[in-house]
Amino acid sequence: MPLRKRTKEKDDSNSDLSLSPPVSEDDLKKQNVHLKDEVKGLKSKEKRSIFATRRFLFSLGILFGVLLGFSVIERSDIEDMHAQLLLFMDQYDIALPALPDFDFSRVEQEFTRLRSNIPELWKFNRDGREFLVGDQIAARGLTAQHPVVLIPGVISTGLESWSTSPDYRPFFREKLWGGFNMLSQVTFNKEKWISAMMLDPVTGLDPPDGKVRAAEGIDAASSFIQGYWIWSKIVENLAAVNYDTNNLHLAPYDWRLSYFNLEERDGYFSRLKSTIEGLKRRQKKKTVIAAHSMGSTIILITDTLFFKWVESPEHGGGGPTWVEDHIEAYISVAGTHLAKAMAAFLSGEMKDTVQLNPAGSYVLERFFSRRERRKLFMSWAGSASMWIKGGDDIWGNETFAADDQPDSTHTHGELISFRDKQAIEAASLGEELSNMTSAQAGTWILQHTPSTFQKMMATNYSFGIERDEEALKRNDADPTKWTNPLEVRLPNAPSMKMYCVYGHGKETERSYWYARGEYEYEESPADGLNPTCTDPEDTGCVTLRTPLDLPLMRKSWIDAEYTNDTVTPKIWNGVKMGEGDGTVSLLSLGAMCVEGWKRPRWNPAGINITTVELPHLPVPSIPRGGANTSDHVDILGSTGLNEIILKVATGVGHEVEENFVSNIREYASKIRWDL
């Protein structure tokens, strides 16, 4: 049978072949010629350049990574990494076999020699501008005149763990914010890192067993991590004109705390007041204060908050003339006077997170989700100082915003907008969904936050606008108003000089397109079905959930799928772009400086305010833009800002002249300052 079967199959095969049409001799010759031509073409084809091969690109990537690592690493970093490796091995019980007792001194010498030969261009922390401005100022015969106090911006100060509980003891005195140790903890120990960095949602202070404090000294905010400088350029240039720790003070702080808790827990304002008074006694000169970013609001001790606190008889007790007697000048560097953004409180997002490429967004969401980021932001009461101030009078309404362009297709006055398909979907479910101005968005966002966050906001902040002069006088005694320049007056210091210095020319987030999803539960324990009350002043917890424990809050997020470069304003991944320094919008940076504080109701002493806008002119080939960048953080290393600070500190502040590169004066004139 098998033999017959194979024979039959063979016969069938021959039968099939016999049915195919015969191929002529001419066709075979043509096919033969065609195949020969193809083979000849393949043989004669030019070989791919070695520079385009995967092996070369892979090797080049390794070389670039090694050079990049050598450019930023220091000996202390090797010691830190060694300590982190030991901690990691101990945590997971990893043991390595004992190695012979090698002498690594020669290796260390070779490492130092190799690193010293790397071109300055490739060192992110060294780009050839060290001490340059200071040397130029010193060459004029100028030297230190006034003591200088530097106030870092939000998230600039390094934070250390001081907890001795078993869970946190392994990283006692290690930096949880800033430095390579932070990267190690976030990567390998994320849950413990989050629990250590979060504050108690009710008290706004340390969580159980956790204790995190601000690092101390000038190094606390000189660099974020090795190679990424913050204040170090300014410190270097000040040192070139005879500043040192005797007449230069950097005032670090725990930027997570509300202003009340910053004084209550750390005595921050009291210590800063004592420091400035001590400088006056020793140096016989008034102090120059330079504050960056959020240094114009609550946590970073601004011209309003710190000065009002120190004058208040119930707080600092310095009296109404303390500022006049102790402060020579105040320099606001990229100050967020009126706002930064509120999206982080609603969805844990901002421009930098939604504009990641798809792969980056996926990794970020899986590793550090929107929910986790939002929860962390809302535990940091200090971050609420980013909330928009002034409402629709400052930021616009449904049809108009002061910084709208003539050809705008959509106004920035609608801070949060929804696409038509979102509104149609909501209408089909019987829900009302409309675009929101800043005032409406503020209420809507608060409705999506836990009751603990709402209570913190009500007891620490105020975000309105006050035009009545008698009410402004009464606000001098109301600490909740001191963080809002629209609800409090500048101090009675007619001889003090004030400088507003910020960058312009970099696309900045201004308003948003949002999307909505399914309903979800609120995580706050105080809003749950079985709430736990830890506040002794609370008369009782009230659940916001239904008896059936149904989810009542919709997920909301920036509509990152929506991008349109052809309209005005441009829309990048759901973010409507405006003018600013890449982080803070132009209105927040300059409106109070050029218009608001020119009015006697907010500046009764007539303090002279000089506004200096620095154009953003980065050099693409230089890391972080070079000497003429005006990015929100990189401006601290710019030549223009360093010259201003050194001129004021050395007693020639009168040489600083106003400079404008934007239309801020036109925009500010359109704001509804008066009724």
XYZ file of C-alpha atoms in Angstrom, residues 203-429:
227
model
C -0.858 68.199 59.819
C 1.329 69.062 56.827
C 4.338 67.949 58.882
C 6.457 64.782 59.048
C 4.680 61.461 58.513
C 4.958 58.779 61.215
C 8.579 57.627 61.606
C 9.743 59.960 58.827
C 11.964 62.973 59.282
C 13.332 64.885 56.289
C 15.144 68.195 56.670
C 16.751 70.729 54.367
C 20.480 70.408 53.784
C 22.565 73.263 55.177
C 25.210 75.584 53.802
C 25.988 76.943 50.361
C 26.308 73.424 48.945
C 22.629 72.785 49.757
C 21.586 74.470 46.500
C 24.812 74.996 44.535
C 24.099 71.950 42.372
C 21.149 69.602 42.039
C 23.352 66.666 41.111
C 27.019 66.673 40.206
C 27.320 68.390 36.839
C 23.958 70.199 37.022
C 24.714 73.532 38.685
C 22.105 75.860 40.172
C 23.645 78.661 42.283
C 27.308 77.700 41.887
C 27.999 80.172 39.022
C 26.708 83.092 41.092
C 28.672 81.930 44.149
C 31.864 81.684 42.073
C 31.490 85.196 40.688
C 30.663 86.652 44.104
C 33.780 84.988 45.505
C 35.844 86.786 42.850
C 34.872 90.135 44.419
C 35.741 89.076 47.991
C 32.606 87.294 49.144
C 32.873 84.291 51.424
C 30.876 82.658 54.209
C 31.303 85.762 56.374
C 29.276 88.013 54.091
C 27.464 85.502 51.851
C 24.622 83.317 53.103
C 22.482 80.802 51.240
C 19.215 80.172 53.094
C 18.009 76.637 52.244
C 14.589 75.456 53.381
C 12.201 72.533 53.136
C 10.163 73.702 50.138
C 7.477 71.062 50.763
C 6.136 72.900 53.823
C 3.551 75.656 54.020
C 4.935 78.971 55.253
C 3.279 78.529 58.665
C 4.826 75.091 59.161
C 8.161 76.309 57.834
C 8.347 78.629 60.821
C 6.506 76.311 63.206
C 8.736 73.288 62.601
C 12.052 74.760 61.446
C 11.991 78.351 62.722
C 13.037 79.383 59.229
C 11.917 83.004 59.284
C 13.271 83.573 62.779
C 16.677 82.238 61.795
C 16.725 84.264 58.582
C 15.852 87.428 60.502
C 18.653 86.745 62.997
C 21.121 86.074 60.168
C 20.367 89.392 58.445
C 20.575 91.289 61.737
C 23.921 89.622 62.465
C 25.240 90.618 59.042
C 24.200 94.215 59.707
C 26.033 94.253 63.060
C 29.235 92.767 61.646
C 29.386 94.353 58.211
C 27.744 97.700 59.086
C 25.857 97.442 55.802
C 22.350 96.570 54.746
C 21.761 93.222 52.999
C 21.027 92.415 49.357
C 18.540 89.554 48.935
C 18.383 87.561 45.679
C 15.539 85.038 45.387
C 14.900 82.681 42.488
C 11.593 81.417 41.096
C 9.198 80.637 43.955
C 11.298 82.995 46.049
C 8.680 85.529 45.033
C 5.999 83.650 46.944
C 5.339 81.818 50.164
C 8.101 79.336 50.843
C 10.942 81.201 49.327
C 10.552 84.250 51.477
C 9.683 87.105 49.241
C 9.431 90.782 49.395
C 5.903 90.335 50.746
C 5.939 87.236 52.933
C 9.234 87.542 54.819
C 9.062 91.308 55.067
C 5.481 91.200 56.391
C 6.349 88.412 58.815
C 9.355 90.238 60.207
C 7.418 93.515 60.628
C 4.430 91.905 62.345
C 4.347 92.428 66.138
C 2.799 88.957 66.530
C 5.528 87.204 64.531
C 8.964 88.655 63.797
C 8.479 91.751 65.958
C 10.875 93.813 63.860
C 8.563 96.807 63.596
C 7.469 98.872 60.591
C 10.994 100.108 59.773
C 12.866 96.796 59.933
C 13.000 96.335 56.146
C 14.087 99.941 55.607
C 16.844 99.516 58.203
C 18.175 96.133 57.069
C 17.512 95.563 53.337
C 19.463 97.426 50.669
C 17.939 95.731 47.637
C 15.746 92.829 46.639
C 16.429 90.977 43.342
C 13.622 88.752 42.076
C 15.087 86.249 39.612
C 12.458 84.619 37.370
C 9.924 85.229 40.123
C 6.583 83.431 39.955
C 4.728 86.442 41.352
C 1.248 85.512 40.125
C 1.370 81.775 39.296
C 3.082 78.897 37.610
C 0.565 76.155 36.871
C -2.254 74.175 38.473
C -2.348 71.095 36.253
C -0.120 69.156 38.652
C -2.809 69.264 41.359
C -5.536 67.925 39.061
C -3.713 65.239 37.121
C -0.084 65.180 38.279
C 1.061 66.554 34.918
C 2.865 69.498 33.401
C 4.331 70.394 30.024
C 7.517 68.414 30.605
C 5.664 65.161 31.316
C 3.088 65.268 28.500
C 5.673 66.190 25.854
C 7.726 63.044 26.364
C 7.910 60.687 23.400
C 5.547 57.669 23.580
C 8.254 55.377 24.941
C 9.217 57.906 27.613
C 5.576 58.478 28.555
C 5.038 54.743 28.908
C 8.073 54.307 31.144
C 7.159 57.329 33.283
C 3.570 56.160 33.714
C 4.588 52.614 34.622
C 7.375 53.725 36.932
C 5.855 56.890 38.453
C 2.191 57.208 37.508
C 0.079 60.360 37.308
C -1.808 59.253 40.412
C 1.427 58.860 42.385
C 2.765 62.220 41.223
C -0.505 63.972 42.039
C -0.649 62.399 45.493
C 2.906 63.544 46.183
C 2.242 67.115 44.935
C -0.855 67.481 47.093
C 0.967 66.417 50.242
C 3.440 69.260 49.702
C 1.552 72.277 51.000
C 4.307 74.545 49.730
C 3.559 73.610 46.144
C 0.155 75.297 46.481
C 1.936 78.651 46.223
C 1.971 77.907 42.456
C -1.807 78.426 42.391
C -3.034 81.156 40.050
C -3.621 84.508 41.761
C -5.993 87.273 40.731
C -8.577 85.177 38.932
C -10.212 86.341 35.721
C -9.254 89.998 36.269
C -5.601 89.055 35.737
C -5.767 85.964 33.519
C -8.739 86.734 31.279
C -12.232 85.438 30.598
C -14.080 83.390 27.965
C -13.318 85.877 25.192
C -10.142 87.721 26.159
C -6.749 87.467 27.857
C -4.194 90.245 28.153
C -1.511 88.194 26.407
C -3.664 86.912 23.529
C -2.137 87.498 20.113
C -4.091 89.440 17.425
C -4.534 86.307 15.300
C -5.465 83.978 18.155
C -8.012 81.289 17.327
C -8.552 80.441 20.995
C -8.121 82.677 24.022
C -5.783 81.910 26.906
C -8.573 83.255 29.127
C -10.048 79.762 29.047
C -7.424 78.109 31.205
C -8.866 74.607 30.754
C -10.669 73.646 27.554
C -12.278 70.479 26.224
C -12.529 69.390 22.609
C -15.980 69.131 21.024
C -16.026 65.351 21.202
C -15.596 65.536 24.986
C -18.503 67.975 25.339
C -20.730 65.863 23.070
C -19.952 62.723 25.056
C -20.747 64.512 28.333
C -24.039 65.839 26.933
C -25.054 62.326 25.888
C -24.652 61.274 29.528
